[in-house]
Amino acid sequence: MYNVIRILSMKKVFLFSIFIYFFIACSDNDKKEQNSTDANTQSALSQGENTQFDIHLIDGNSVFVKKSGEKITFDINKATLFVFFTTWCTPCIAEIPHLNKLQEKYKDDFNIVGILLEDKSNEEIKSFKDKNKIIYEIANGENNYLLAKILGGIDGIPTMFLYDKNSQLINQYLGLIPEEMLEIDIQKAIF
């Protein structure tokens, strides 16, 4: 009888551990990749507070970003959720179906742009996008790190920033966020 109780207790601890794992953001220290991008980002920001650049989407389009003092603007006419992620982050992958639902539901007034913080080719990202059935856009390239820097840095992933169509920050999120909570904020951003 004692062994049965012990096994049941161990199962509960194991299930609780799995549950916690999915609701904690991946630390960028887990798999931090160092490359020349950090130096490029640092030099671009040290030239002054004002900067402008494009975030390159893997479909060939781009998003223009401008920082003037504390004001950051984007050339998107819709509310936009910028999702910073990597392909190895389990919570990042777990949230994809929820993000897809929100993108589909609010597609007329809302964009999601995945911002990859990893050194991958566009072909590798297209393969990842197909495998995970991602319907929103993904940005790839060194300017993704510059965007992360001007938004205040990324301490863990997934990290998300929700902006309305006028480039006003609505909310910032760290970790896996329930779909219902995101939807409430998205509705605030589009109305």
mmCIF file of C-alpha atoms in Angstrom:
data_model
loop_
_atom_site.group_PDB
_atom_site.id
_atom_site.type_symbol
_atom_site.label_atom_id
_atom_site.label_comp_id
_atom_site.label_asym_id
_atom_site.label_seq_id
_atom_site.Cartn_x
_atom_site.Cartn_y
_atom_site.Cartn_z
ATOM 1 C CA MET A 1 0.000 0.000 0.000
ATOM 2 C CA TYR A 2 2.853 2.369 0.882
ATOM 3 C CA ASN A 3 4.413 1.836 -2.582
ATOM 4 C CA VAL A 4 1.122 2.690 -4.327
ATOM 5 C CA ILE A 5 0.823 5.967 -2.385
ATOM 6 C CA ARG A 6 4.466 6.778 -3.110
ATOM 7 C CA ILE A 7 4.014 6.162 -6.859
ATOM 8 C CA LEU A 8 0.887 8.345 -6.944
ATOM 9 C CA SER A 9 2.760 11.154 -5.156
ATOM 10 C CA MET A 10 5.642 10.881 -7.615
ATOM 11 C CA LYS A 11 3.179 11.091 -10.527
ATOM 12 C CA LYS A 12 1.684 14.276 -9.092
ATOM 13 C CA VAL A 13 5.142 15.854 -8.697
ATOM 14 C CA PHE A 14 6.061 14.841 -12.247
ATOM 15 C CA LEU A 15 2.832 16.251 -13.733
ATOM 16 C CA PHE A 16 3.229 19.470 -11.750
ATOM 17 C CA SER A 17 6.809 19.815 -13.049
ATOM 18 C CA ILE A 18 5.634 19.400 -16.655
ATOM 19 C CA PHE A 19 2.874 21.962 -16.082
ATOM 20 C CA ILE A 20 5.342 24.517 -14.669
ATOM 21 C CA TYR A 21 7.773 23.890 -17.548
ATOM 22 C CA PHE A 22 5.180 24.974 -20.113
ATOM 23 C CA PHE A 23 4.215 28.150 -18.283
ATOM 24 C CA ILE A 24 7.681 29.528 -17.707
ATOM 25 C CA ALA A 25 9.452 31.419 -20.434
ATOM 26 C CA CYS A 26 12.651 30.054 -21.884
ATOM 27 C CA SER A 27 15.605 32.017 -20.578
ATOM 28 C CA ASP A 28 17.798 33.546 -23.221
ATOM 29 C CA ASN A 29 20.724 32.224 -21.188
ATOM 30 C CA ASP A 30 19.674 28.642 -21.983
ATOM 31 C CA LYS A 31 20.871 28.772 -25.554
ATOM 32 C CA LYS A 32 22.287 32.222 -26.190
ATOM 33 C CA GLU A 33 23.987 32.466 -29.549
ATOM 34 C CA GLN A 34 26.754 35.039 -29.876
ATOM 35 C CA ASN A 35 27.503 36.483 -33.293
ATOM 36 C CA SER A 36 28.458 39.712 -34.985
ATOM 37 C CA THR A 37 24.867 40.912 -34.707
ATOM 38 C CA ASP A 38 25.420 42.025 -31.106
ATOM 39 C CA ALA A 39 28.275 44.288 -32.197
ATOM 40 C CA ASN A 40 26.239 45.702 -35.095
ATOM 41 C CA THR A 41 23.267 46.366 -32.817
ATOM 42 C CA GLN A 42 25.419 48.060 -30.205
ATOM 43 C CA SER A 43 27.129 50.308 -32.759
ATOM 44 C CA ALA A 44 23.826 51.304 -34.388
ATOM 45 C CA LEU A 45 22.411 52.372 -31.033
ATOM 46 C CA SER A 46 25.536 54.173 -29.890
ATOM 47 C CA GLN A 47 25.254 56.552 -32.861
ATOM 48 C CA GLY A 48 22.294 58.277 -31.230
ATOM 49 C CA GLU A 49 18.786 57.760 -29.975
ATOM 50 C CA ASN A 50 17.269 58.137 -33.423
ATOM 51 C CA THR A 51 17.389 55.182 -35.762
ATOM 52 C CA GLN A 52 15.357 53.655 -38.553
ATOM 53 C CA PHE A 53 15.549 50.270 -40.217
ATOM 54 C CA ASP A 54 13.529 47.491 -41.838
ATOM 55 C CA ILE A 55 12.541 44.178 -40.292
ATOM 56 C CA HIS A 56 12.746 41.678 -43.155
ATOM 57 C CA LEU A 57 9.931 39.139 -43.423
ATOM 58 C CA ILE A 58 10.680 35.750 -44.965
ATOM 59 C CA ASP A 59 7.993 36.313 -47.619
ATOM 60 C CA GLY A 60 10.059 39.181 -49.077
ATOM 61 C CA ASN A 61 8.133 42.055 -47.487
ATOM 62 C CA SER A 62 9.416 44.229 -44.668
ATOM 63 C CA VAL A 63 8.248 46.371 -41.751
ATOM 64 C CA PHE A 64 9.770 49.838 -41.397
ATOM 65 C CA VAL A 65 10.713 50.751 -37.812
ATOM 66 C CA LYS A 66 11.621 54.252 -36.675
ATOM 67 C CA LYS A 67 12.829 55.295 -33.244
ATOM 68 C CA SER A 68 12.911 58.996 -32.484
ATOM 69 C CA GLY A 69 13.787 59.671 -28.859
ATOM 70 C CA GLU A 70 11.409 57.515 -26.830
ATOM 71 C CA LYS A 71 8.832 57.192 -29.660
ATOM 72 C CA ILE A 72 8.854 54.011 -31.743
ATOM 73 C CA THR A 73 6.690 53.801 -34.865
ATOM 74 C CA PHE A 74 5.936 51.035 -37.355
ATOM 75 C CA ASP A 75 4.585 51.316 -40.900
ATOM 76 C CA ILE A 76 1.757 48.856 -40.261
ATOM 77 C CA ASN A 77 -1.842 50.100 -40.418
ATOM 78 C CA LYS A 78 -3.111 47.380 -38.096
ATOM 79 C CA ALA A 79 -2.699 46.508 -34.450
ATOM 80 C CA THR A 80 0.388 44.287 -34.285
ATOM 81 C CA LEU A 81 1.697 41.694 -31.880
ATOM 82 C CA PHE A 82 5.472 41.253 -32.151
ATOM 83 C CA VAL A 83 6.369 37.781 -30.859
ATOM 84 C CA PHE A 84 10.063 37.227 -30.065
ATOM 85 C CA PHE A 85 10.878 33.517 -30.285
ATOM 86 C CA THR A 86 13.370 30.797 -31.176
ATOM 87 C CA THR A 87 12.796 27.446 -32.850
ATOM 88 C CA TRP A 88 14.133 25.515 -29.833
ATOM 89 C CA CYS A 89 11.852 27.158 -27.234
ATOM 90 C CA THR A 90 9.102 24.741 -26.132
ATOM 91 C CA PRO A 91 6.682 27.446 -24.858
ATOM 92 C CA CYS A 92 7.197 29.357 -28.128
ATOM 93 C CA ILE A 93 6.093 26.308 -30.094
ATOM 94 C CA ALA A 94 3.230 25.579 -27.676
ATOM 95 C CA GLU A 95 1.686 29.021 -28.247
ATOM 96 C CA ILE A 96 1.618 28.772 -32.070
ATOM 97 C CA PRO A 97 -1.909 27.261 -32.344
ATOM 98 C CA HIS A 98 -3.306 30.014 -30.088
ATOM 99 C CA LEU A 99 -1.560 32.752 -32.069
ATOM 100 C CA ASN A 100 -2.849 31.213 -35.314
ATOM 101 C CA LYS A 101 -6.439 31.337 -33.980
ATOM 102 C CA LEU A 102 -6.078 34.993 -32.998
ATOM 103 C CA GLN A 103 -4.482 35.906 -36.343
ATOM 104 C CA GLU A 104 -7.315 34.225 -38.228
ATOM 105 C CA LYS A 105 -10.075 35.678 -36.046
ATOM 106 C CA TYR A 106 -8.850 39.297 -36.244
ATOM 107 C CA LYS A 107 -7.045 39.231 -39.622
ATOM 108 C CA ASP A 108 -8.781 42.379 -40.927
ATOM 109 C CA ASP A 109 -7.555 44.583 -38.058
ATOM 110 C CA PHE A 110 -4.618 42.705 -36.566
ATOM 111 C CA ASN A 111 -1.166 41.330 -37.479
ATOM 112 C CA ILE A 112 1.179 38.974 -35.752
ATOM 113 C CA VAL A 113 4.849 39.189 -36.649
ATOM 114 C CA GLY A 114 7.157 36.512 -35.275
ATOM 115 C CA ILE A 115 10.618 37.957 -34.586
ATOM 116 C CA LEU A 116 13.223 35.199 -34.721
ATOM 117 C CA LEU A 117 16.138 35.596 -32.296
ATOM 118 C CA GLU A 118 18.258 32.876 -33.804
ATOM 119 C CA ASP A 119 20.664 32.506 -36.724
ATOM 120 C CA LYS A 120 18.686 30.552 -39.335
ATOM 121 C CA SER A 121 18.304 30.820 -43.102
ATOM 122 C CA ASN A 122 14.968 31.817 -44.619
ATOM 123 C CA GLU A 123 14.639 28.272 -45.987
ATOM 124 C CA GLU A 124 15.061 26.800 -42.499
ATOM 125 C CA ILE A 125 12.444 29.195 -41.134
ATOM 126 C CA LYS A 126 10.026 28.419 -43.974
ATOM 127 C CA SER A 127 10.418 24.732 -43.127
ATOM 128 C CA PHE A 128 9.777 25.480 -39.423
ATOM 129 C CA LYS A 129 6.745 27.594 -40.394
ATOM 130 C CA ASP A 130 5.312 24.791 -42.558
ATOM 131 C CA LYS A 131 5.986 22.086 -39.967
ATOM 132 C CA ASN A 132 4.203 24.084 -37.243
ATOM 133 C CA LYS A 133 1.431 25.365 -39.577
ATOM 134 C CA ILE A 134 2.179 29.022 -38.734
ATOM 135 C CA ILE A 135 -0.149 31.404 -40.591
ATOM 136 C CA TYR A 136 1.384 34.704 -39.431
ATOM 137 C CA GLU A 137 4.500 36.415 -40.783
ATOM 138 C CA ILE A 138 8.008 35.755 -39.494
ATOM 139 C CA ALA A 139 10.915 38.208 -39.594
ATOM 140 C CA ASN A 140 14.479 36.986 -39.972
ATOM 141 C CA GLY A 141 17.782 38.819 -39.908
ATOM 142 C CA GLU A 142 20.117 40.904 -37.812
ATOM 143 C CA ASN A 143 17.674 43.805 -37.506
ATOM 144 C CA ASN A 144 15.518 41.564 -35.295
ATOM 145 C CA TYR A 145 18.169 42.042 -32.599
ATOM 146 C CA LEU A 146 18.098 45.796 -33.135
ATOM 147 C CA LEU A 147 14.311 45.786 -32.652
ATOM 148 C CA ALA A 148 14.730 43.785 -29.439
ATOM 149 C CA LYS A 149 17.276 46.340 -28.215
ATOM 150 C CA ILE A 150 15.155 49.443 -28.916
ATOM 151 C CA LEU A 151 12.133 47.826 -27.239
ATOM 152 C CA GLY A 152 14.153 47.544 -24.031
ATOM 153 C CA GLY A 153 15.761 44.142 -24.429
ATOM 154 C CA ILE A 154 14.461 40.603 -24.225
ATOM 155 C CA ASP A 155 14.980 38.790 -20.912
ATOM 156 C CA GLY A 156 13.275 35.533 -21.887
ATOM 157 C CA ILE A 157 11.241 34.014 -24.646
ATOM 158 C CA PRO A 158 8.567 34.104 -25.717
ATOM 159 C CA THR A 159 8.303 37.847 -25.202
ATOM 160 C CA MET A 160 5.513 39.754 -26.933
ATOM 161 C CA PHE A 161 4.741 43.429 -27.507
ATOM 162 C CA LEU A 162 1.228 44.473 -28.561
ATOM 163 C CA TYR A 163 0.846 47.807 -30.389
ATOM 164 C CA ASP A 164 -2.265 49.480 -31.742
ATOM 165 C CA LYS A 165 -2.439 50.794 -35.330
ATOM 166 C CA ASN A 166 -1.000 54.141 -34.165
ATOM 167 C CA SER A 167 2.148 52.446 -32.773
ATOM 168 C CA GLN A 168 1.044 52.918 -29.158
ATOM 169 C CA LEU A 169 2.192 50.132 -26.834
ATOM 170 C CA ILE A 170 -0.839 48.336 -25.367
ATOM 171 C CA ASN A 171 0.937 45.627 -23.374
ATOM 172 C CA GLN A 172 4.098 43.567 -23.036
ATOM 173 C CA TYR A 173 4.132 39.872 -22.101
ATOM 174 C CA LEU A 174 6.772 37.399 -20.956
ATOM 175 C CA GLY A 175 6.165 33.676 -21.190
ATOM 176 C CA LEU A 176 3.206 31.646 -22.317
ATOM 177 C CA ILE A 177 0.065 33.810 -22.084
ATOM 178 C CA PRO A 178 -3.474 32.382 -22.158
ATOM 179 C CA GLU A 179 -5.258 33.008 -25.456
ATOM 180 C CA GLU A 180 -8.227 34.622 -23.698
ATOM 181 C CA MET A 181 -5.997 37.179 -21.996
ATOM 182 C CA LEU A 182 -4.318 38.100 -25.285
ATOM 183 C CA GLU A 183 -7.694 38.390 -26.974
ATOM 184 C CA ILE A 184 -8.942 40.936 -24.432
ATOM 185 C CA ASP A 185 -5.901 43.132 -25.112
ATOM 186 C CA ILE A 186 -6.166 42.642 -28.878
ATOM 187 C CA GLN A 187 -9.756 43.887 -28.739
ATOM 188 C CA LYS A 188 -8.529 47.000 -26.871
ATOM 189 C CA ALA A 189 -5.856 47.534 -29.529
ATOM 190 C CA ILE A 190 -8.182 47.314 -32.531
ATOM 191 C CA PHE A 191 -11.135 49.358 -31.227
#
